Amino acid sequence: VLERNVLFCLDGFDEFKPQDYPETARLFTKNAQYKHTVVLTTRTETLSQVRSYADLLVKIGDLSYNSAKMLIENVLEESLAKSLFTQLEQSGTMKEMMKTPPFVVIACA
């Protein structure tokens, strides 16, 4: 048993098969026992599966490109922001990912 407070992140809970990973499933279904911080991302249609053991549900919508750009400008130093903008202009996939707030934060890390 982990004795320290740990942050666990599981992206794509709707694609997760608990029967294949019972120990991982137990981390969030029995988290009241473990008292760790667990962050799950999922599609809206699978929220009902999480609702019974979630302490908090947050719905995050898409960002406009201008909003993502403003966030990047406020977080990164100017030279790093310019470098990221260049990468975004060169990659349609990466630019599309900037609609998702967690991806913007990851890109700034």
Tab-separated table of C-alpha atoms in Angstrom:
chain	number	residue	atom	x	y	z
A	1	VAL	CA	0.000	0.000	0.000
A	2	LEU	CA	1.299	3.448	-0.891
A	3	GLU	CA	1.774	5.509	2.249
A	4	ARG	CA	2.201	8.950	0.668
A	5	ASN	CA	-0.300	11.122	-1.094
A	6	VAL	CA	0.211	10.443	-4.794
A	7	LEU	CA	-1.352	11.957	-7.899
A	8	PHE	CA	-2.566	9.390	-10.427
A	9	CYS	CA	-3.705	10.542	-13.876
A	10	LEU	CA	-5.698	8.310	-16.211
A	11	ASP	CA	-6.518	9.829	-19.570
A	12	GLY	CA	-9.265	8.149	-21.566
A	13	PHE	CA	-11.180	6.396	-18.781
A	14	ASP	CA	-13.866	5.538	-21.340
A	15	GLU	CA	-11.275	3.343	-23.110
A	16	PHE	CA	-10.072	1.714	-19.873
A	17	LYS	CA	-10.988	-1.938	-19.222
A	18	PRO	CA	-11.010	-2.450	-15.424
A	19	GLN	CA	-11.035	-6.235	-15.779
A	20	ASP	CA	-7.632	-6.035	-17.500
A	21	TYR	CA	-6.103	-3.830	-14.770
A	22	PRO	CA	-7.830	-4.607	-11.450
A	23	GLU	CA	-5.145	-2.944	-9.287
A	24	THR	CA	-5.455	0.289	-11.252
A	25	ALA	CA	-9.247	0.126	-11.125
A	26	ARG	CA	-9.096	-0.255	-7.347
A	27	LEU	CA	-7.095	3.014	-7.094
A	28	PHE	CA	-10.114	5.064	-8.087
A	29	THR	CA	-13.066	2.841	-7.144
A	30	LYS	CA	-11.757	2.471	-3.581
A	31	ASN	CA	-9.913	5.765	-3.309
A	32	ALA	CA	-11.692	6.735	-0.092
A	33	GLN	CA	-9.581	3.986	1.456
A	34	TYR	CA	-6.311	5.127	-0.164
A	35	LYS	CA	-6.888	8.915	-0.055
A	36	HIS	CA	-4.751	9.655	-3.109
A	37	THR	CA	-5.546	12.258	-5.726
A	38	VAL	CA	-6.883	10.628	-8.880
A	39	VAL	CA	-7.588	12.578	-12.050
A	40	LEU	CA	-9.549	10.826	-14.788
A	41	THR	CA	-10.500	12.174	-18.174
A	42	THR	CA	-13.418	10.696	-20.036
A	43	ARG	CA	-16.021	11.480	-22.624
A	44	THR	CA	-19.298	12.937	-21.384
A	45	GLU	CA	-21.281	9.794	-22.205
A	46	THR	CA	-19.293	7.738	-19.676
A	47	LEU	CA	-19.583	10.143	-16.726
A	48	SER	CA	-22.211	7.903	-15.132
A	49	GLN	CA	-19.514	5.244	-14.589
A	50	VAL	CA	-17.362	7.718	-12.640
A	51	ARG	CA	-20.047	9.678	-10.805
A	52	SER	CA	-20.576	7.088	-8.050
A	53	TYR	CA	-17.045	7.419	-6.652
A	54	ALA	CA	-15.993	10.883	-7.800
A	55	ASP	CA	-15.539	13.674	-5.279
A	56	LEU	CA	-15.637	16.274	-8.023
A	57	LEU	CA	-16.695	16.313	-11.675
A	58	VAL	CA	-15.459	19.059	-13.967
A	59	LYS	CA	-16.581	19.523	-17.534
A	60	ILE	CA	-13.981	21.163	-19.747
A	61	GLY	CA	-15.014	22.561	-23.101
A	62	ASP	CA	-12.919	23.275	-26.152
A	63	LEU	CA	-10.712	26.350	-26.288
A	64	SER	CA	-10.714	28.622	-29.296
A	65	TYR	CA	-7.308	28.978	-30.922
A	66	ASN	CA	-7.170	32.597	-29.678
A	67	SER	CA	-7.859	31.475	-26.108
A	68	ALA	CA	-5.161	28.808	-26.328
A	69	LYS	CA	-2.771	31.402	-27.764
A	70	MET	CA	-3.545	33.815	-24.908
A	71	LEU	CA	-2.937	31.072	-22.335
A	72	ILE	CA	0.385	30.188	-23.948
A	73	GLU	CA	1.448	33.859	-24.021
A	74	ASN	CA	0.582	34.248	-20.332
A	75	VAL	CA	2.426	31.106	-19.240
A	76	LEU	CA	5.562	30.970	-21.364
A	77	GLU	CA	8.410	33.392	-21.822
A	78	GLU	CA	8.117	35.249	-25.134
A	79	SER	CA	10.816	33.235	-26.950
A	80	LEU	CA	9.317	29.909	-25.856
A	81	ALA	CA	5.822	31.036	-26.838
A	82	LYS	CA	7.056	32.059	-30.308
A	83	SER	CA	8.741	28.679	-30.714
A	84	LEU	CA	5.539	26.870	-29.762
A	85	PHE	CA	3.475	29.014	-32.155
A	86	THR	CA	5.875	28.107	-34.975
A	87	GLN	CA	5.386	24.415	-34.186
A	88	LEU	CA	1.605	24.881	-34.127
A	89	GLU	CA	1.639	26.552	-37.540
A	90	GLN	CA	3.660	23.651	-38.947
A	91	SER	CA	1.446	20.913	-37.522
A	92	GLY	CA	-2.294	20.854	-38.103
A	93	THR	CA	-2.618	17.964	-35.646
A	94	MET	CA	-0.853	19.867	-32.887
A	95	LYS	CA	-2.920	22.979	-33.614
A	96	GLU	CA	-6.099	20.890	-33.385
A	97	MET	CA	-4.952	19.499	-30.020
A	98	MET	CA	-4.777	23.045	-28.634
A	99	LYS	CA	-8.591	22.982	-28.422
A	100	THR	CA	-8.205	20.733	-25.389
A	101	PRO	CA	-7.103	22.712	-22.300
A	102	PRO	CA	-5.007	19.925	-20.726
A	103	PHE	CA	-3.016	19.612	-23.967
A	104	VAL	CA	-2.271	23.349	-23.918
A	105	VAL	CA	-0.966	23.004	-20.366
A	106	ILE	CA	1.136	19.977	-21.345
A	107	ALA	CA	2.552	21.842	-24.364
A	108	CYS	CA	3.613	24.654	-22.023
A	109	ALA	CA	5.311	22.308	-19.554
